[in-house]
Short mmCIF file of C-alpha atoms in Angstrom, two decimals:
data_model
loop_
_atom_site.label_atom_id
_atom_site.label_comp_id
_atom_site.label_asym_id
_atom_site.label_seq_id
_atom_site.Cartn_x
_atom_site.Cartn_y
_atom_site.Cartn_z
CA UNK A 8 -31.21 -40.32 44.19
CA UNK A 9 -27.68 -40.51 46.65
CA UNK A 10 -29.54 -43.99 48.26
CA UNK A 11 -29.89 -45.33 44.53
CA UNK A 12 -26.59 -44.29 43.86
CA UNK A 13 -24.88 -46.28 46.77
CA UNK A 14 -27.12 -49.22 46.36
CA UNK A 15 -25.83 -49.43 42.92
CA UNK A 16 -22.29 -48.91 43.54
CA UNK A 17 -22.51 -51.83 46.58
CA UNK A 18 -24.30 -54.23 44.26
CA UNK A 19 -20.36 -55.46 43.56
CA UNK A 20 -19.66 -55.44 47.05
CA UNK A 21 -23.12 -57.37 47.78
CA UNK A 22 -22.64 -60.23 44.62
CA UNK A 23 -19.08 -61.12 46.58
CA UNK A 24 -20.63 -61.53 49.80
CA UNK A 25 -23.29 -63.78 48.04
CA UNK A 26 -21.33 -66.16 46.88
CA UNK A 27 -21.25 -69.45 48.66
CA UNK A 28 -18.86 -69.68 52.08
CA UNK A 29 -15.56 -71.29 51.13
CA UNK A 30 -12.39 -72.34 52.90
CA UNK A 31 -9.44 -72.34 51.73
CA UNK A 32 -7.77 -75.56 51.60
CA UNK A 33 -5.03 -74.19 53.83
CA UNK A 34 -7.00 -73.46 56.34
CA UNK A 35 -7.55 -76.05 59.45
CA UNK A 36 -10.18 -74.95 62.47
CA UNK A 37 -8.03 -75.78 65.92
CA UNK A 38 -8.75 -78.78 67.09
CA UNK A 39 -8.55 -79.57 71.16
CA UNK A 40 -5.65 -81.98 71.01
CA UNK A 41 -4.10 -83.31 74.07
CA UNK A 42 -1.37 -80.34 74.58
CA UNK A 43 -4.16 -77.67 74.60
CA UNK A 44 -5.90 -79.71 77.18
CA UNK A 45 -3.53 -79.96 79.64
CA UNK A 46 -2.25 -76.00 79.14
CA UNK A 47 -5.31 -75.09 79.73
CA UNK A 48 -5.44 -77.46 82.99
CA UNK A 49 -2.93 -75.61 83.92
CA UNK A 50 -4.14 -72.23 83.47
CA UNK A 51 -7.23 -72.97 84.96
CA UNK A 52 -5.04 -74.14 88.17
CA UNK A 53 -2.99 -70.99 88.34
CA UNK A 54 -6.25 -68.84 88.13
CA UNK A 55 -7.78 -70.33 91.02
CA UNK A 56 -4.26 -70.16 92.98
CA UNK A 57 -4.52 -66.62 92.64
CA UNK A 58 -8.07 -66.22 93.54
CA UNK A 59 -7.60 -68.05 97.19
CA UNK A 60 -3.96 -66.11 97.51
CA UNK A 61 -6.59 -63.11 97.40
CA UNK A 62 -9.16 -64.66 99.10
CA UNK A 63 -6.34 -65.53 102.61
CA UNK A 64 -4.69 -62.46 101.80
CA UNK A 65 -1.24 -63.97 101.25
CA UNK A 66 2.19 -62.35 100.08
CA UNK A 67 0.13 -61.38 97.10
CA UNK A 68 -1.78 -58.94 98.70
CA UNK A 69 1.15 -57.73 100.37
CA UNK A 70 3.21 -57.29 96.94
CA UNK A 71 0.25 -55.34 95.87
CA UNK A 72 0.19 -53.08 98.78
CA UNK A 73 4.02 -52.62 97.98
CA UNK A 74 3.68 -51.53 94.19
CA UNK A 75 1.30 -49.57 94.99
CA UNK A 76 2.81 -47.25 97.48
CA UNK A 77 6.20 -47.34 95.41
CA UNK A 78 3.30 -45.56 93.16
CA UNK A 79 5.21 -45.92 89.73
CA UNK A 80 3.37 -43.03 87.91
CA UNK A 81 5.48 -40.63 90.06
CA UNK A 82 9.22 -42.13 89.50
CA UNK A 83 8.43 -42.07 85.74
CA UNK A 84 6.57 -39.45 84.89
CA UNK A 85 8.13 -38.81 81.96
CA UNK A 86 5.84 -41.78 80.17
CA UNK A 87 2.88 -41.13 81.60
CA UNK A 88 1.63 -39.37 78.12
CA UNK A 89 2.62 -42.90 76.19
CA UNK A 90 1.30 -45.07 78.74
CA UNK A 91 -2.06 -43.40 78.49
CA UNK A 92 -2.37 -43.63 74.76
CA UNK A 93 -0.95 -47.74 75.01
CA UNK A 94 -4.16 -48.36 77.66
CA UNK A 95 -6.53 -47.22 75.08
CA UNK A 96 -5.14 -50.64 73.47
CA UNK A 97 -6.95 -52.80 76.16
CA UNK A 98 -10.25 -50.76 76.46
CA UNK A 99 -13.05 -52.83 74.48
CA UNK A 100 -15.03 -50.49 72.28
CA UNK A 101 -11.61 -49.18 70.68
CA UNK A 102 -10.08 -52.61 70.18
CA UNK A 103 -13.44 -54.51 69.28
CA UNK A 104 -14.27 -52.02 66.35
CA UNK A 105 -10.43 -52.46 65.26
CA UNK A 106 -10.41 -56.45 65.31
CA UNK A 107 -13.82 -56.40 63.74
CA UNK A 108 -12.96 -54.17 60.88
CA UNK A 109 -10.19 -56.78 59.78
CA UNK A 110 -12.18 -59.68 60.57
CA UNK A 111 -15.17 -58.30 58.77
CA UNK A 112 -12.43 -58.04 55.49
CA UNK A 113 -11.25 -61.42 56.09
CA UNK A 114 -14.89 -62.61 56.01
CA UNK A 115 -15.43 -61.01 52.97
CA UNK A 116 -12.40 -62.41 50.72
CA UNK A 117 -13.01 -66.25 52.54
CA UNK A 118 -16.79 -65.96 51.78
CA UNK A 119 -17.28 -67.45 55.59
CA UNK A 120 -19.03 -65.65 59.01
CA UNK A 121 -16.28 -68.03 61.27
CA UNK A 122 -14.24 -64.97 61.74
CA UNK A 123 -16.82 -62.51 62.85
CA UNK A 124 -18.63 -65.22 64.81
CA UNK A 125 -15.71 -66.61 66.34
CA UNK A 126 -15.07 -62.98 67.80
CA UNK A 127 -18.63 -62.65 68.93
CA UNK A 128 -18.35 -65.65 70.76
CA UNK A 129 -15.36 -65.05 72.34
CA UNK A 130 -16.28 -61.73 73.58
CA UNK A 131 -19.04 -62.87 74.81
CA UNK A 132 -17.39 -65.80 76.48
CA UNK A 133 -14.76 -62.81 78.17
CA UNK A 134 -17.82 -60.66 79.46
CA UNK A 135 -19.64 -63.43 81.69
CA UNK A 136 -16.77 -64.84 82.61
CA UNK A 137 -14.90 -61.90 83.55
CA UNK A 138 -18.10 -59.90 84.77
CA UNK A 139 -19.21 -62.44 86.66
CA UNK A 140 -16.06 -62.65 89.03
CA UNK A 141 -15.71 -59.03 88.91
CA UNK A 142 -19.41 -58.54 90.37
CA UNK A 143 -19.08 -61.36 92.85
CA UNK A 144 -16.02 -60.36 94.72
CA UNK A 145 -16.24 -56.95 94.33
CA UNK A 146 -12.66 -55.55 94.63
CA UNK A 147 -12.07 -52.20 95.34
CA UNK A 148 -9.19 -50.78 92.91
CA UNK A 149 -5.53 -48.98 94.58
CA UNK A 150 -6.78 -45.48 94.54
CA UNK A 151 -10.05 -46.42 96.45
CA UNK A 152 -8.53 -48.92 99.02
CA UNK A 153 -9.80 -47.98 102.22
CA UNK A 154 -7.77 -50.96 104.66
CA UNK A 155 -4.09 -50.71 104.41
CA UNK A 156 -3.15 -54.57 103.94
CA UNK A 157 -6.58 -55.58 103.47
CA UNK A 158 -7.36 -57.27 99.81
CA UNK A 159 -10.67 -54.78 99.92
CA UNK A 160 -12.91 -57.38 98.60
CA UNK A 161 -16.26 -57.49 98.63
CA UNK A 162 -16.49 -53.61 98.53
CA UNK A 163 -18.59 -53.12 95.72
CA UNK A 164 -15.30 -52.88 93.52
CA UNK A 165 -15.17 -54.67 90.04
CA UNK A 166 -11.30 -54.75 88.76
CA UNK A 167 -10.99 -58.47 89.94
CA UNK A 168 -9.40 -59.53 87.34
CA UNK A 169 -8.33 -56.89 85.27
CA UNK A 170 -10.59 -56.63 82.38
CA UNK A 171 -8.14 -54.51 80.64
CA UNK A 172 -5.76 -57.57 80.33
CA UNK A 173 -7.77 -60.02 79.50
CA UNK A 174 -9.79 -58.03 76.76
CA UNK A 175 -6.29 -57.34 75.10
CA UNK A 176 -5.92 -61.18 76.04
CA UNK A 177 -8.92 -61.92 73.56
CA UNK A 178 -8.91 -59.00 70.86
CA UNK A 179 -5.04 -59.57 69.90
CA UNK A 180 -5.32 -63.26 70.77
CA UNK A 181 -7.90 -63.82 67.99
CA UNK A 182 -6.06 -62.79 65.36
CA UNK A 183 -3.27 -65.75 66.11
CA UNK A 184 -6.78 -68.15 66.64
CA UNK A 185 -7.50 -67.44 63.35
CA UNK A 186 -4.51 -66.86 61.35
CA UNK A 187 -3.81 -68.85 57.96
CA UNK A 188 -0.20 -70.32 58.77
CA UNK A 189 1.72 -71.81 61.68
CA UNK A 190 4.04 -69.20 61.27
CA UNK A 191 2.01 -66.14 61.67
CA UNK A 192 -0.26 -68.27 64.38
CA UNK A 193 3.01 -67.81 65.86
CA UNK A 194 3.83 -64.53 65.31
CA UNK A 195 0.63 -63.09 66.41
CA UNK A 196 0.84 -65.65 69.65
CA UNK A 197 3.72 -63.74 70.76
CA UNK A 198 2.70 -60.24 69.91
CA UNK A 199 -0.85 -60.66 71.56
CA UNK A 200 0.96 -61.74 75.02
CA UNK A 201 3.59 -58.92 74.93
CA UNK A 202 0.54 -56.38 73.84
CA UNK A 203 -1.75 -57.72 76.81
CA UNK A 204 1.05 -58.03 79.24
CA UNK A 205 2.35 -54.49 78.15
CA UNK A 206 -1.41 -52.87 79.04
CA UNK A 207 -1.96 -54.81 82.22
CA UNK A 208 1.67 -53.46 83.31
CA UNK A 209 0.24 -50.04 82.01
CA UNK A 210 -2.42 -50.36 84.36
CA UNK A 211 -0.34 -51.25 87.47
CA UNK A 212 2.16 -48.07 86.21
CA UNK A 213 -1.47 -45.60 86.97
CA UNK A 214 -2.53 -47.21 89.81
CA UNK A 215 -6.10 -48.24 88.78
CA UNK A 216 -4.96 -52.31 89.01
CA UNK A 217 -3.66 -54.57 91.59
CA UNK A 218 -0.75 -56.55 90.60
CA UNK A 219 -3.08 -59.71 91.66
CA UNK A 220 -5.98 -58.28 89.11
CA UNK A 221 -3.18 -58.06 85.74
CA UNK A 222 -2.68 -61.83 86.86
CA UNK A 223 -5.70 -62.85 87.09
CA UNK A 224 -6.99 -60.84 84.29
CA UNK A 225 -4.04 -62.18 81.74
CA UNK A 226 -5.18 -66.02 83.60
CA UNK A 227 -8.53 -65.13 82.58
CA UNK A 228 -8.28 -64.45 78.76
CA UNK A 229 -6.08 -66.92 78.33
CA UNK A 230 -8.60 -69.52 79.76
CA UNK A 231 -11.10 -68.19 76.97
CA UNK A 232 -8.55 -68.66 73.61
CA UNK A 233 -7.34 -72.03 75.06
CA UNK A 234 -11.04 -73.55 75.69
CA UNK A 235 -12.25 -71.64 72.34
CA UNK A 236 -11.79 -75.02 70.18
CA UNK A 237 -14.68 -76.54 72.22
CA UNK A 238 -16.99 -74.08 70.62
CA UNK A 239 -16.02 -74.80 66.83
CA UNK A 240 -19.00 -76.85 66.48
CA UNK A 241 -21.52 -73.72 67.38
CA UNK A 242 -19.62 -71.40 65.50
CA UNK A 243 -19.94 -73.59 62.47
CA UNK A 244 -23.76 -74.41 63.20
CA UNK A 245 -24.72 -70.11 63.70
CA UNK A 246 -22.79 -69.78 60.61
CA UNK A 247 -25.01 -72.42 58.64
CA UNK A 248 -27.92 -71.14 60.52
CA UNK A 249 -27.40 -67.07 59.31
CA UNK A 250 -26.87 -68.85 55.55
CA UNK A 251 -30.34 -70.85 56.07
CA UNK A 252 -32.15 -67.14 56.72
CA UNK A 253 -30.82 -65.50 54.36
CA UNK A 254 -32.25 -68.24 51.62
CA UNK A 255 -35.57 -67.72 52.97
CA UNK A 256 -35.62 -64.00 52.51
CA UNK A 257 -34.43 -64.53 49.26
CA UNK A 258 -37.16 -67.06 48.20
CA UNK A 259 -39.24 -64.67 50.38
CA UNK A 260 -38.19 -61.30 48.12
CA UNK A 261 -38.51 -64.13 44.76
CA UNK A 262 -41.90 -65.08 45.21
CA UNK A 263 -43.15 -61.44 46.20
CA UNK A 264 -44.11 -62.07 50.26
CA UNK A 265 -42.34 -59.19 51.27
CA UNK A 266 -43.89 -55.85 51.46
CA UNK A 267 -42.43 -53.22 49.29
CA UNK A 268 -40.76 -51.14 51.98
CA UNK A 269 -38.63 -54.40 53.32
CA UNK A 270 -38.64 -55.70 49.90
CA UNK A 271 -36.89 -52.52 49.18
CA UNK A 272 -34.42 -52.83 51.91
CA UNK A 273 -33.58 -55.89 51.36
CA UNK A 274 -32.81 -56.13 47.87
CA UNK A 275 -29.46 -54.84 47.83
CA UNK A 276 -28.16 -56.87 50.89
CA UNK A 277 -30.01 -60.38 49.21
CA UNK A 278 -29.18 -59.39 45.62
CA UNK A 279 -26.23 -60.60 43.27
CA UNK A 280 -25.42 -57.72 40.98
CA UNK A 281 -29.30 -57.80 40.32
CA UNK A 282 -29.46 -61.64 40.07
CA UNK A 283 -32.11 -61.93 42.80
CA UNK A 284 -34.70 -59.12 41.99
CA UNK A 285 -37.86 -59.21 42.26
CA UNK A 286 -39.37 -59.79 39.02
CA UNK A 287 -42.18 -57.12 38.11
CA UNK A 288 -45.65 -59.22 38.11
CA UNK A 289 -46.60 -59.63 34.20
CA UNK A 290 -50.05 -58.22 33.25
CA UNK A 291 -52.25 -60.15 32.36
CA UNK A 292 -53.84 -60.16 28.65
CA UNK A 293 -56.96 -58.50 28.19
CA UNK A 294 -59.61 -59.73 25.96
CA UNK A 295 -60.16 -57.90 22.57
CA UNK A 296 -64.14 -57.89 23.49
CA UNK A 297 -63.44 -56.15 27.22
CA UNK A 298 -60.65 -54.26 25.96
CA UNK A 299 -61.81 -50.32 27.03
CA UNK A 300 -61.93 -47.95 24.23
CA UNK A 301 -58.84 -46.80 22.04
CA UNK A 302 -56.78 -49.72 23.47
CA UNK A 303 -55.94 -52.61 21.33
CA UNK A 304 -55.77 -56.30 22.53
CA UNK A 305 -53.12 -57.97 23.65
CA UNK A 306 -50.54 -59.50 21.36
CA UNK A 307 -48.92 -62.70 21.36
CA UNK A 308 -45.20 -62.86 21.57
CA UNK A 309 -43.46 -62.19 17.96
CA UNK A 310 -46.89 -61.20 16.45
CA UNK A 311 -47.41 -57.48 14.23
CA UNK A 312 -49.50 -54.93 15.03
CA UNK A 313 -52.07 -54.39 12.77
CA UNK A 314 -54.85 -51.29 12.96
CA UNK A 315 -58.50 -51.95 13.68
CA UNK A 316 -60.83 -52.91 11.25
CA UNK A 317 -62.72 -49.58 10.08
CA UNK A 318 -64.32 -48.63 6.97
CA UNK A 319 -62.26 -47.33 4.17
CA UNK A 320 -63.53 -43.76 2.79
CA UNK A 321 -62.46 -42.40 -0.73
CA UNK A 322 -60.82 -39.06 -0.76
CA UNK A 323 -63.86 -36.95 -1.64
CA UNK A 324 -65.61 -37.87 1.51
CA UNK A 325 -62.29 -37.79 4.03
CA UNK A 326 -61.81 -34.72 6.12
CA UNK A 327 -59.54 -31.95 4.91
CA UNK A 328 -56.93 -31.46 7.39
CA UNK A 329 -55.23 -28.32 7.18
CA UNK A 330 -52.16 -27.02 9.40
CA UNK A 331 -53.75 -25.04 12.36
CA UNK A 332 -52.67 -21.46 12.40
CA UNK A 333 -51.25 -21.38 8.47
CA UNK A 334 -50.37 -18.03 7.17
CA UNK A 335 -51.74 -19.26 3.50
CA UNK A 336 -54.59 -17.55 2.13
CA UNK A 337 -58.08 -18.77 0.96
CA UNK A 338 -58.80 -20.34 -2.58
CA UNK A 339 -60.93 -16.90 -3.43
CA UNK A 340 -58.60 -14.44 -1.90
CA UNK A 341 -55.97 -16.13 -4.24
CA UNK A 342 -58.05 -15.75 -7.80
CA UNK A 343 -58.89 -12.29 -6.60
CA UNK A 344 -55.60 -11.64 -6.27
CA UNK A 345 -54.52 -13.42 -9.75
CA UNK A 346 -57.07 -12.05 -11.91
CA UNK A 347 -55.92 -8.00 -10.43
CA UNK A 348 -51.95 -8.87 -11.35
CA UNK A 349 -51.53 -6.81 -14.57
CA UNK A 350 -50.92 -8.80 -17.74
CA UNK A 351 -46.93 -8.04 -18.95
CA UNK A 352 -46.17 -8.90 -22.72
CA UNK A 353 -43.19 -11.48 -23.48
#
């Protein structure tokens, strides 16, 4: 009873999401025009500057070394408590489920999948990208440094680049990739880079990041929103294909292939405020000369019911039916009783 409930009380939610994807007319997918190009050239220069300063263990190294015996937790302690809360803001369970959530809304009032799919991409993009450099030099993080000096790489570390950063990079940087007008592309540019600068500096401030892994980290994500344009064309073409599928279930669940446990799950995420149903099969008529006994035949559409054919009786020879259980008494019992009622004079 509760699951019928809920189905029926998503049916509206269900008949929105059916509808066909739109755009509005505002709305313009980023294109990779000759500015983004050579940004991103230059991104992708200054990430692998940082990976050979690393690599030779230059003044970057050292400058690491330094922060991290200035330790910064201990001359401010007195934000530690904030700073642990504002990390959470780079972690990617915490941050994914939040972006989703308004993406998932967005999707629902545009009647398109390009923001959810755009995320999926993009954090998919951010874990072999990132995870692959991580797992291949293998950076051991401040508080496990065993070399004083030494960049402690290949260690079997993996906070080369900071993942922190560049997942805050990514989350918050989607929002701007996908927002409806310059100016709030431009609002939510800014915000995303103070947010993901603010948590890789949060990370340096408790000493589980290098200075060198918030650069490269921040490098990193950045790399990801500026070369996301490049994938427009197989966001649009997963976004076509999930459409395609869901029409075949639906002619699937129309034409009766399903079974009726999936046919039953299905229904409320293919339906349209009942519009796609399953329509009960129709009997078919049965002949009046195999009908079984005490059913009549089939009737046509708009025709009366009429009684079978039997032969009429006249009243003498019908049945007396008489109430079971009646408290009246017999024909003789009542003449008895007339004939002993004492005669009274008028």
């Amino acid at each position: 009873m509760r699951t019928d409930q809920l189905l029926s009380r998503l049916e509206p939610v269900f008949a929105r999401l059916d509808r066909e994807p739109e755009r509005p007319a505002h709305l313009q997918t980023p294109q990779m025009s000759r500015h983004r190009v050579v940004l991103l050239c230059a991104t992708l220069a200054f990430y692998l500057a940082t990976v050979v300063a690393v690599l030779t263990t230059s003044w970057l190294v050292r400058l690491d070394w330094q922060i991290m015996f200035f330790r910064p937790y201990e001359q401010w302690p007195q934000i530690h408590a904030f700073l642990d809360y504002l990390v959470v803001l780079g972690q990617r369970g915490p941050t994914a489920v939040m972006v989703a959530a308004w993406l998932g809304w967005r999707s629902w009032r545009q009647h398109t999948l390009r923001p959810l799919i755009a995320l999926g991409v993009a954090l998919l993009l951010l874990n072999i990208t990132v995870g692959s450099v991580k797992l291949g030099l293998g950076r051991l993080g401040p508080h496990y440094a065993t070399q004083i000096g030494s960049a402690e790489l290949f260690a079997g570390g993996d906070i080369f680049p900071s993942g922190h950063t560049a997942n805050a990079v990514v989350t918050w940087g989607i929002l701007a990739y996908l927002a409806s007008t310059t100016v709030t592309r431009r609002v939510l540019s800014i915000l995303s880079g103070v947010l993901s600068l603010s948590v890789g500096a949060t990370t340096v401030y408790l000493g589980t990041h290098w200075v060198s892994d918030v650069l490269l980290g921040w490098t990193a994500g950045l790399l990801i929103m500026l070369a996301l344009p490049w994938f427009e064309p197989l966001i649009a073409r997963s976004e076509a294909y999930v459409f395609e599928v869901r029409e075949q279930w639906r002619r699937r669940l129309e034409e009766g292939r399903l079974s009726e446990p999936v046919a039953a799950a299905l229904t409320p995420l293919l339906s349209a405020g009942g519009k796609w149903r399953p329509r009960p099969p129709e009997a078919a008529p049965v002949p009046a000369a195999q009908a079984p006994a005490g059913h009549s035949p089939a009737l046509r559409p708009g025709a009366h019911a009429h009684p079978v054919s039997r032969p009429h009786l006249i009243r003498s020879e019908r049945t007396p039916v008489t109430p079971a259980g009646s408290r009246r008494p017999a024909h003789t019992e009542r003449a008895a009783a007339r004939s002993a009622r004492p005669a009274t004079g008028g």
